[in-house]
PDB file of C-alpha atoms in Angstrom:
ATOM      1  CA  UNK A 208       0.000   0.000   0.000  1.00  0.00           C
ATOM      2  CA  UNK A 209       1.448   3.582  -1.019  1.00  0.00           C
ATOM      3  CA  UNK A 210       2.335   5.701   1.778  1.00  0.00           C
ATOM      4  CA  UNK A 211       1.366   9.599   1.784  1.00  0.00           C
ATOM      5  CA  UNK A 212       3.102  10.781  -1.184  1.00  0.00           C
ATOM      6  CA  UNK A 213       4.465  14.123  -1.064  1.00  0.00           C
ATOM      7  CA  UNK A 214       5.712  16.315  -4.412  1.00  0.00           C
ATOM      8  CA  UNK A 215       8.117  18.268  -4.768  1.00  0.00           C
ATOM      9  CA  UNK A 216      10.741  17.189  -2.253  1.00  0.00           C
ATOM     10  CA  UNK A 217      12.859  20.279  -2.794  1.00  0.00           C
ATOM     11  CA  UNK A 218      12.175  23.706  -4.001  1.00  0.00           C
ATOM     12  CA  UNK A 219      14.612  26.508  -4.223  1.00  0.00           C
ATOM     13  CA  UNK A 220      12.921  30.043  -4.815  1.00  0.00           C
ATOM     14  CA  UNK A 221      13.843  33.789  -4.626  1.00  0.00           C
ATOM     15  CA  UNK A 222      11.654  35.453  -1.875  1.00  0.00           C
ATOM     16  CA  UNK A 223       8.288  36.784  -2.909  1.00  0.00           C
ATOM     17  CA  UNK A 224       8.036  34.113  -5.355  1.00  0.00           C
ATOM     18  CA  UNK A 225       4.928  31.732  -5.226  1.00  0.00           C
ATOM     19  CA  UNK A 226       5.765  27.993  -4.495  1.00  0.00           C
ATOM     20  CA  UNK A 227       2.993  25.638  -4.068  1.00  0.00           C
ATOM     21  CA  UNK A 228       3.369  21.271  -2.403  1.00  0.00           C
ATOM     22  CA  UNK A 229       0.961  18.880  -3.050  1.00  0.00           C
ATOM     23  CA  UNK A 230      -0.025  16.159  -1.036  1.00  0.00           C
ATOM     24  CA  UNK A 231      -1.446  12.353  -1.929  1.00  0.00           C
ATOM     25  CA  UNK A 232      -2.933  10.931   1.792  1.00  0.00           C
ATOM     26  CA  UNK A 233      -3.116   7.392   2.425  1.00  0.00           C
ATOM     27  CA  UNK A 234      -6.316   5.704   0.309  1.00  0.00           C
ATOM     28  CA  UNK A 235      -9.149   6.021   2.673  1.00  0.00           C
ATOM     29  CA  UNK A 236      -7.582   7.928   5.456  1.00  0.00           C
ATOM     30  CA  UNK A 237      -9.974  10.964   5.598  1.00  0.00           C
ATOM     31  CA  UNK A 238      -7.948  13.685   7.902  1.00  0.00           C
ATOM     32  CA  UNK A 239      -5.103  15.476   6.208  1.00  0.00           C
ATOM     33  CA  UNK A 240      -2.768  17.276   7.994  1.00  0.00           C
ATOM     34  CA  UNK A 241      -0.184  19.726   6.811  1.00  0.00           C
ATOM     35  CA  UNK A 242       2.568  20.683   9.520  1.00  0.00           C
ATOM     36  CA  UNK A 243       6.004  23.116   9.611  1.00  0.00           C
ATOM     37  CA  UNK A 244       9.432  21.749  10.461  1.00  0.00           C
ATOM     38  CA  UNK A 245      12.233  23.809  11.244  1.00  0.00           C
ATOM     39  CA  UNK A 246      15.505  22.671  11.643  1.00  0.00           C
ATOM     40  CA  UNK A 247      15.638  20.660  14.968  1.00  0.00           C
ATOM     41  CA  UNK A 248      11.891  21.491  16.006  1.00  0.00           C
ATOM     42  CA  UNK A 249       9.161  19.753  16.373  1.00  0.00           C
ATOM     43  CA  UNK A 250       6.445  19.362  13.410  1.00  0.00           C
ATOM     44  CA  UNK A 251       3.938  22.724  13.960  1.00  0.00           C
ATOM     45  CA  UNK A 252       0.363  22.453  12.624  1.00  0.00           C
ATOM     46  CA  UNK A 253      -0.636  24.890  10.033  1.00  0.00           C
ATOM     47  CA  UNK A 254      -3.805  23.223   9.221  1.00  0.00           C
ATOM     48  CA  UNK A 255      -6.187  20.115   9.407  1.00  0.00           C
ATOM     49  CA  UNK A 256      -9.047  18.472   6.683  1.00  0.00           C
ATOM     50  CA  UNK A 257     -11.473  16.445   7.883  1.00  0.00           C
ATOM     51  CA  UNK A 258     -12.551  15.202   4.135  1.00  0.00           C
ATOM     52  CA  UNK A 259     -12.757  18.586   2.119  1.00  0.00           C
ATOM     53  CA  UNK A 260     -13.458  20.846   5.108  1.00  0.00           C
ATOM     54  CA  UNK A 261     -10.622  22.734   7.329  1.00  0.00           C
ATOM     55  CA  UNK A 262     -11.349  22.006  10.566  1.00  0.00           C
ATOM     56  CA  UNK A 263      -8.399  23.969  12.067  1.00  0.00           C
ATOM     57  CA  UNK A 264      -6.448  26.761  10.310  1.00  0.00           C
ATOM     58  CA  UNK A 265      -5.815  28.805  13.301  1.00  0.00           C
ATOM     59  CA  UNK A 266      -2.052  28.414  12.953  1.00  0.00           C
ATOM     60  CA  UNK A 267      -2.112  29.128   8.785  1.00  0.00           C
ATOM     61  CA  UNK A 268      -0.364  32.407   8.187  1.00  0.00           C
ATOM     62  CA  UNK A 269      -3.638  33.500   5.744  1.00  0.00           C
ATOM     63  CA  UNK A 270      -2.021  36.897   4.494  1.00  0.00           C
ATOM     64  CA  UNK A 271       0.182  34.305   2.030  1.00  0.00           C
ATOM     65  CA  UNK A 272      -0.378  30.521   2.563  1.00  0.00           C
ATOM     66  CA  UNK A 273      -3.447  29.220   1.326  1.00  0.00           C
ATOM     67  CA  UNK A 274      -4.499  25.786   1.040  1.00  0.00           C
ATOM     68  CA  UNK A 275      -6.704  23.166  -0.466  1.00  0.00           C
ATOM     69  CA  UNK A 276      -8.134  19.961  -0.832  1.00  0.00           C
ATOM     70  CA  UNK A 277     -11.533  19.746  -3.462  1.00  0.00           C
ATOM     71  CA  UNK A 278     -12.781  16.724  -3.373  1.00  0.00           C
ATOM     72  CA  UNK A 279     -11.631  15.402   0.419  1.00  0.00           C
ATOM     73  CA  UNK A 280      -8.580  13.655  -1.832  1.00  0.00           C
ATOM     74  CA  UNK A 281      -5.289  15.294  -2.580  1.00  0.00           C
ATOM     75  CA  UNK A 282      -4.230  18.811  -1.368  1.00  0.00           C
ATOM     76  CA  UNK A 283      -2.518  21.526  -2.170  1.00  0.00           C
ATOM     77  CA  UNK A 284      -0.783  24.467   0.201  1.00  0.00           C
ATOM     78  CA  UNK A 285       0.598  27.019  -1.510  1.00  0.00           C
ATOM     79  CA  UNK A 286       2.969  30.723  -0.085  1.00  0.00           C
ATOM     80  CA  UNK A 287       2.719  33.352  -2.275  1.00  0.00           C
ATOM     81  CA  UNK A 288       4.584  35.726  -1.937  1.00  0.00           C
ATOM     82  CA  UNK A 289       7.710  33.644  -0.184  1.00  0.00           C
ATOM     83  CA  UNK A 290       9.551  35.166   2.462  1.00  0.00           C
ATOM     84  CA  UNK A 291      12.782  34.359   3.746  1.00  0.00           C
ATOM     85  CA  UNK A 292      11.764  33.029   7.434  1.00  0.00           C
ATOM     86  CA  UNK A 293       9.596  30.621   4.556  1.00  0.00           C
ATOM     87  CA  UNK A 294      12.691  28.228   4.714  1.00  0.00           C
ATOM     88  CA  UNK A 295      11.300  24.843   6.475  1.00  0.00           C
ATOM     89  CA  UNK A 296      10.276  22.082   5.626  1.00  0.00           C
ATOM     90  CA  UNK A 297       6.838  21.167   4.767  1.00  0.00           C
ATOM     91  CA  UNK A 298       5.183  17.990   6.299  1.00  0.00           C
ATOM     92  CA  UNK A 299       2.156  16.364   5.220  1.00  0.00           C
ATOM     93  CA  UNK A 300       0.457  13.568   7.295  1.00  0.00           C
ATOM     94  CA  UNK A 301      -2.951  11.912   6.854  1.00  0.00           C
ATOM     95  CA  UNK A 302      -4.510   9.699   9.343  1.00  0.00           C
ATOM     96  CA  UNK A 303      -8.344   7.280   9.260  1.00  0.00           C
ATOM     97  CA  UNK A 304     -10.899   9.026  12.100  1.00  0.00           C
ATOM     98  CA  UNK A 305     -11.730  12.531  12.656  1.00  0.00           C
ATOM     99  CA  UNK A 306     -10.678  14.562  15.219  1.00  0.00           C
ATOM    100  CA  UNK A 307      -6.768  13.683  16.490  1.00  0.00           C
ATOM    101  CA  UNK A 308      -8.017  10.449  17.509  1.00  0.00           C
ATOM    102  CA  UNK A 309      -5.957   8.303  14.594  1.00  0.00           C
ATOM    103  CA  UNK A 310      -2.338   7.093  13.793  1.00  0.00           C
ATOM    104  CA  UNK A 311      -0.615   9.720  12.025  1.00  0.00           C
ATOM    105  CA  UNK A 312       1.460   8.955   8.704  1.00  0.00           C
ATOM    106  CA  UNK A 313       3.959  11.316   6.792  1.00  0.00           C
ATOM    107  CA  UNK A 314       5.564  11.878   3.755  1.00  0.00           C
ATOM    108  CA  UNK A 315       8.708  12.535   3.139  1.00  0.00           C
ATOM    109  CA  UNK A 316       8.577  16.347   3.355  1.00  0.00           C
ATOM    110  CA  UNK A 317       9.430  18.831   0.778  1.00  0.00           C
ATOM    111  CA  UNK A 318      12.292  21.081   1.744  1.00  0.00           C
ATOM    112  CA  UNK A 319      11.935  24.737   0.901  1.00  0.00           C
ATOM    113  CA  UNK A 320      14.772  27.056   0.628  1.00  0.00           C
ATOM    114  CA  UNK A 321      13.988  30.856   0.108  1.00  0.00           C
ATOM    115  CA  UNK A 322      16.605  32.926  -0.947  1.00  0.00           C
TER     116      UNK A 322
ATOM    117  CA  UNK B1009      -2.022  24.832  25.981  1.00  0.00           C
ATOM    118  CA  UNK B1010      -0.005  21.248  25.790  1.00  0.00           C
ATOM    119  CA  UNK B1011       3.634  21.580  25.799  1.00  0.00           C
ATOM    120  CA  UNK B1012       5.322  18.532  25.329  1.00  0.00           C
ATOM    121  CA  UNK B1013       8.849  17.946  27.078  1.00  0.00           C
ATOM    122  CA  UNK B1014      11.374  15.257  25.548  1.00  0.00           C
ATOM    123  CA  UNK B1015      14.675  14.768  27.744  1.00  0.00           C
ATOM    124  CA  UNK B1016      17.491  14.030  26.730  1.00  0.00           C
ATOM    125  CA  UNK B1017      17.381  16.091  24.010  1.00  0.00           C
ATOM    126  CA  UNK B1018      20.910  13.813  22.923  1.00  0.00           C
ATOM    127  CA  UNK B1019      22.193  10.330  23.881  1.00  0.00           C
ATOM    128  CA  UNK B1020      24.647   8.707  22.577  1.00  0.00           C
ATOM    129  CA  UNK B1021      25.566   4.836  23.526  1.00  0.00           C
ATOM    130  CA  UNK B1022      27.293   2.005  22.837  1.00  0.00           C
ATOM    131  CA  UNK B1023      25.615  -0.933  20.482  1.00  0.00           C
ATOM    132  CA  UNK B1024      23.760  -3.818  22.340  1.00  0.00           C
ATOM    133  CA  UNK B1025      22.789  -1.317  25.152  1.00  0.00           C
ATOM    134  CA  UNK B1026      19.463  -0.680  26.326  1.00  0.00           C
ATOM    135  CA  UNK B1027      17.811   2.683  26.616  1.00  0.00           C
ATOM    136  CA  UNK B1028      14.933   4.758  27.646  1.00  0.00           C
ATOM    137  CA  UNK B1029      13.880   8.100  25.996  1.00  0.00           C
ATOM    138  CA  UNK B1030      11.420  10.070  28.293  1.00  0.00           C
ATOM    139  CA  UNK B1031       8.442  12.305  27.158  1.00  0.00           C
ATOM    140  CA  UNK B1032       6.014  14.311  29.423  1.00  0.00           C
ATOM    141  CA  UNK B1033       3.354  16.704  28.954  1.00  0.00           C
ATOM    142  CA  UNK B1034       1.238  18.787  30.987  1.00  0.00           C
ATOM    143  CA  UNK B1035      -2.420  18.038  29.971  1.00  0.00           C
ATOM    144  CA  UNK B1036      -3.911  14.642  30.641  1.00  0.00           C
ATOM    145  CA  UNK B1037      -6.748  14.883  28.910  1.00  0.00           C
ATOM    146  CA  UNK B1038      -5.205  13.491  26.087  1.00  0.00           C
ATOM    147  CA  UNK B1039      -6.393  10.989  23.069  1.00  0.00           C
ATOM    148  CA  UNK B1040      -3.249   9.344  22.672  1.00  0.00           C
ATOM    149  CA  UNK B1041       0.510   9.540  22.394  1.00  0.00           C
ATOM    150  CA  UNK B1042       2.638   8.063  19.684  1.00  0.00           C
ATOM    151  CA  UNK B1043       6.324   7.401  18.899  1.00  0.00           C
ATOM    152  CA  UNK B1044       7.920   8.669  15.417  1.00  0.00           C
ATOM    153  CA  UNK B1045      11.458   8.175  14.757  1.00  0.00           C
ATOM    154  CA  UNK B1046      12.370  10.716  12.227  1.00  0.00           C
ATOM    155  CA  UNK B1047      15.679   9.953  10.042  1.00  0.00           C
ATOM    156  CA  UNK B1048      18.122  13.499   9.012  1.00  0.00           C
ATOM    157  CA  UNK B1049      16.448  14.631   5.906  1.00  0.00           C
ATOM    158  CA  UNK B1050      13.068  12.821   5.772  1.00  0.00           C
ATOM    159  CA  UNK B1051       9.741  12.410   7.137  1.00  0.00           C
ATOM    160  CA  UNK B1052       8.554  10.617  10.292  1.00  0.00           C
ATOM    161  CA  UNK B1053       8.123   7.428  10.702  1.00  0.00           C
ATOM    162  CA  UNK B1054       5.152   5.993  13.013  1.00  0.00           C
ATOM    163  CA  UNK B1055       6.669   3.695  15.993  1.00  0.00           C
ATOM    164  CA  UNK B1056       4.230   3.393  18.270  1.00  0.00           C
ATOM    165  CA  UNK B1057       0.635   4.594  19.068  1.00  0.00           C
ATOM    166  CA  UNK B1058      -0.622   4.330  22.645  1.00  0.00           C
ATOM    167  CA  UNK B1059      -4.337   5.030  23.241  1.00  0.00           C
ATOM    168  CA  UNK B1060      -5.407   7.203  26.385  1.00  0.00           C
ATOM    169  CA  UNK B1061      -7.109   4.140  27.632  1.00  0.00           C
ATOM    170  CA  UNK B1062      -4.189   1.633  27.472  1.00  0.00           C
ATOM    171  CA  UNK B1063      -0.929   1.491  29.536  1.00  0.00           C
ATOM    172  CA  UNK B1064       1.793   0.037  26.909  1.00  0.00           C
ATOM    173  CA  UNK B1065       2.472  -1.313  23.343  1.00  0.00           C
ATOM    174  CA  UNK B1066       5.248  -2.900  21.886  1.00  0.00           C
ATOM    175  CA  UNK B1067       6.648  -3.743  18.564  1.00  0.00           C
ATOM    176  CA  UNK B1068       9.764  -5.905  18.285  1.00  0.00           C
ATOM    177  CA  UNK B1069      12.945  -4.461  20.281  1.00  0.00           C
ATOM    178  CA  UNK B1070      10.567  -1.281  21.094  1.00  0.00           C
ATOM    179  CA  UNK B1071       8.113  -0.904  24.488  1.00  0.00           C
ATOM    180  CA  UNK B1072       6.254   2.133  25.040  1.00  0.00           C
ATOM    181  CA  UNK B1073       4.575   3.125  28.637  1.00  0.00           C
ATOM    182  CA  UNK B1074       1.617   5.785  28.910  1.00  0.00           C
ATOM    183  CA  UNK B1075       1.168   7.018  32.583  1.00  0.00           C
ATOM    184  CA  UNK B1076      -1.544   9.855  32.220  1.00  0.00           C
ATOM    185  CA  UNK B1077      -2.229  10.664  35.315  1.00  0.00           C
ATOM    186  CA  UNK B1078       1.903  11.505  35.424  1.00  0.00           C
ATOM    187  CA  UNK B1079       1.593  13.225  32.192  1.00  0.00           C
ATOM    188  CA  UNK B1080       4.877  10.917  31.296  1.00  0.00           C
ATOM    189  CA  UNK B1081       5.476   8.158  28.495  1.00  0.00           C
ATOM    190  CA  UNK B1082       8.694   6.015  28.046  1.00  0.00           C
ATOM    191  CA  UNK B1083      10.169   4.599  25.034  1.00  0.00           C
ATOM    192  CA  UNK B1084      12.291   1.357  25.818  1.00  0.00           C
ATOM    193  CA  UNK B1085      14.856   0.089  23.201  1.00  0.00           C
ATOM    194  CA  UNK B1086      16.148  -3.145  23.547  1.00  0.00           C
ATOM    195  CA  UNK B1087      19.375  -4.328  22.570  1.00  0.00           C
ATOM    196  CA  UNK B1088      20.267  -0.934  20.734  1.00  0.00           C
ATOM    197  CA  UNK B1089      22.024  -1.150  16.747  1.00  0.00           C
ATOM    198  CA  UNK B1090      23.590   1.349  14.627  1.00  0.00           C
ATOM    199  CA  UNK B1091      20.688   1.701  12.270  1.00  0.00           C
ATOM    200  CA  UNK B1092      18.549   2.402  14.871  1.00  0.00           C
ATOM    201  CA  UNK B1093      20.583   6.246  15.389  1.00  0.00           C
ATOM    202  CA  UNK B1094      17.981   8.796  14.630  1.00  0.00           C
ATOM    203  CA  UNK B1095      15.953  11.530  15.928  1.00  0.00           C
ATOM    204  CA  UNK B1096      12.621  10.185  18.089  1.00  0.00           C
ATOM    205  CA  UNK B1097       9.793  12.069  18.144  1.00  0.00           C
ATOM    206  CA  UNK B1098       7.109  11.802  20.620  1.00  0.00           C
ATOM    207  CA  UNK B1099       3.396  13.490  19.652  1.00  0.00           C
ATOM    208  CA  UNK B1100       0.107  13.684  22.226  1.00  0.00           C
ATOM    209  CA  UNK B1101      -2.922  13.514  21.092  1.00  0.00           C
ATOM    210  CA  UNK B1102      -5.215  16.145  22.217  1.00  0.00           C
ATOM    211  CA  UNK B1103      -9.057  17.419  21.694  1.00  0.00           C
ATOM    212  CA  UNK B1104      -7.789  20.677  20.232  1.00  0.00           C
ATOM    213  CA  UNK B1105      -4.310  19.225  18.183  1.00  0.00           C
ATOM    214  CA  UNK B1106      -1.320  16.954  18.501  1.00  0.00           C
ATOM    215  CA  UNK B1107       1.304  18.492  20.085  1.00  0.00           C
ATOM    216  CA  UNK B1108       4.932  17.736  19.365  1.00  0.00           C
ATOM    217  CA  UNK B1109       8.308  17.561  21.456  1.00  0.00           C
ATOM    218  CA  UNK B1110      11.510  18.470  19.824  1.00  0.00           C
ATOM    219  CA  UNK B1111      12.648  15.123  19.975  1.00  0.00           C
ATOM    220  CA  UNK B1112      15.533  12.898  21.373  1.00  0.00           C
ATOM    221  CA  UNK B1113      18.713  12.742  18.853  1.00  0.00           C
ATOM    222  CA  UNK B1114      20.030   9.175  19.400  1.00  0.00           C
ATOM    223  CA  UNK B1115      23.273   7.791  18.562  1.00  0.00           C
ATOM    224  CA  UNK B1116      23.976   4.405  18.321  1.00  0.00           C
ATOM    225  CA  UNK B1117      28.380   3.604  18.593  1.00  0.00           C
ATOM    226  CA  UNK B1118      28.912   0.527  16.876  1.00  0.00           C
TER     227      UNK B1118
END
């Protein structure tokens, strides 16, 4: 069975560019998750799907990340403009259950670097 | 708000040991806790997930404890290896999110 699949796995930009990630969850799992990682944190939430509606985006910087998932599938979280303090990289998990009740899985990340 | 406490934050020992990585947090009321080890330049990968309502699970060489009332969990590694160096994660559970320590960087010395 295919893990969460995340695309792309690196992305050099100049700041105030647009970048966007996209996210495949786990077949079936209906919670998507997209979280922050700097270097030698812990994984911050910017925002949770519970099939195609965000349950929590208090934590999404909304002046220039946006993000999306139409039909409860696949998502997409774009920055637009990037800034330099942009530089992380970008988790995305999906889990089976609503709420926080469910085993989380990850990708593999993609690593942006804003220059 | 949860904050989630992982100590050491680095331990480095000597191959065939056995360890114990410590998490705490300071709200019970908690879903569940799970274990991620997380590898330099990649996602996490799921260990372990304890449920509020159960005291340990184990896979293979790994144990993890829950003690909610204590706000603490435990990871246990048995007979330690090389490949198992890597960063380990620990992530509660709550009703508002799932909080995250900073994790435990492990070193394994063949």
């Amino acid at each position: 069975e295919a893990g969460v699949v995340q695309s792309p796995r690196y992305k050099i930009i100049e700041k105030k560019q647009p970048v966007a990630f996209w996210c495949n969850p786990i077949s079936g799992h209906n919670t998507l998750y997209w979280y922050l990682q700097n270097l030698g944190q812990g994984p911050e939430l910017l925002i949770r799907y519970e099939n195609e509606e965000a349950v929590d985006d208090s934590q999404l910087p909304k002046d220039r990340f946006s993000a999306e998932r139409l039909k409860g599938v696949d998502s997409t979280l774009k920055i637009q403009p990037a800034e330099l303090g942009d530089s992380a990289v970008y988790l995305c998990a999906s889990s089976f259950g609503g709420g926080n009740t469910g085993e989380l899985f990850f990708g593999e990340g993609s690593r942006l670097t804003v220059l | 708000k949860q904050e989630v406490t992982q100590i050491p934050a680095a331990l480095s020992v000597p191959e065939g040991e056995n360890l114990v990585l410590n998490c705490s947090f300071t709200d019970s009321a908690i879903y569940n806790l799970q274990w991620f080890r997380q590898d330099p330049g990649k996602g996490l990968t799921s260990l372990l997930l304890i449920q509020s309502s159960q005291r340990e699970q184990t896979s293979g060489r790994l144990n993890a404890s829950l003690d909610k009332s204590s706000g603490r969990s435990t990871l246990y590694i048995a007979a330690s290896q090389p490949g198992d160096s890597a960063t380990y994660l620990c992530a509660v559970g709550g009703y508002q999110k799932v909080t995250f320590g900073i994790g435990t960087k492990l070193q394994v010395i063949p």
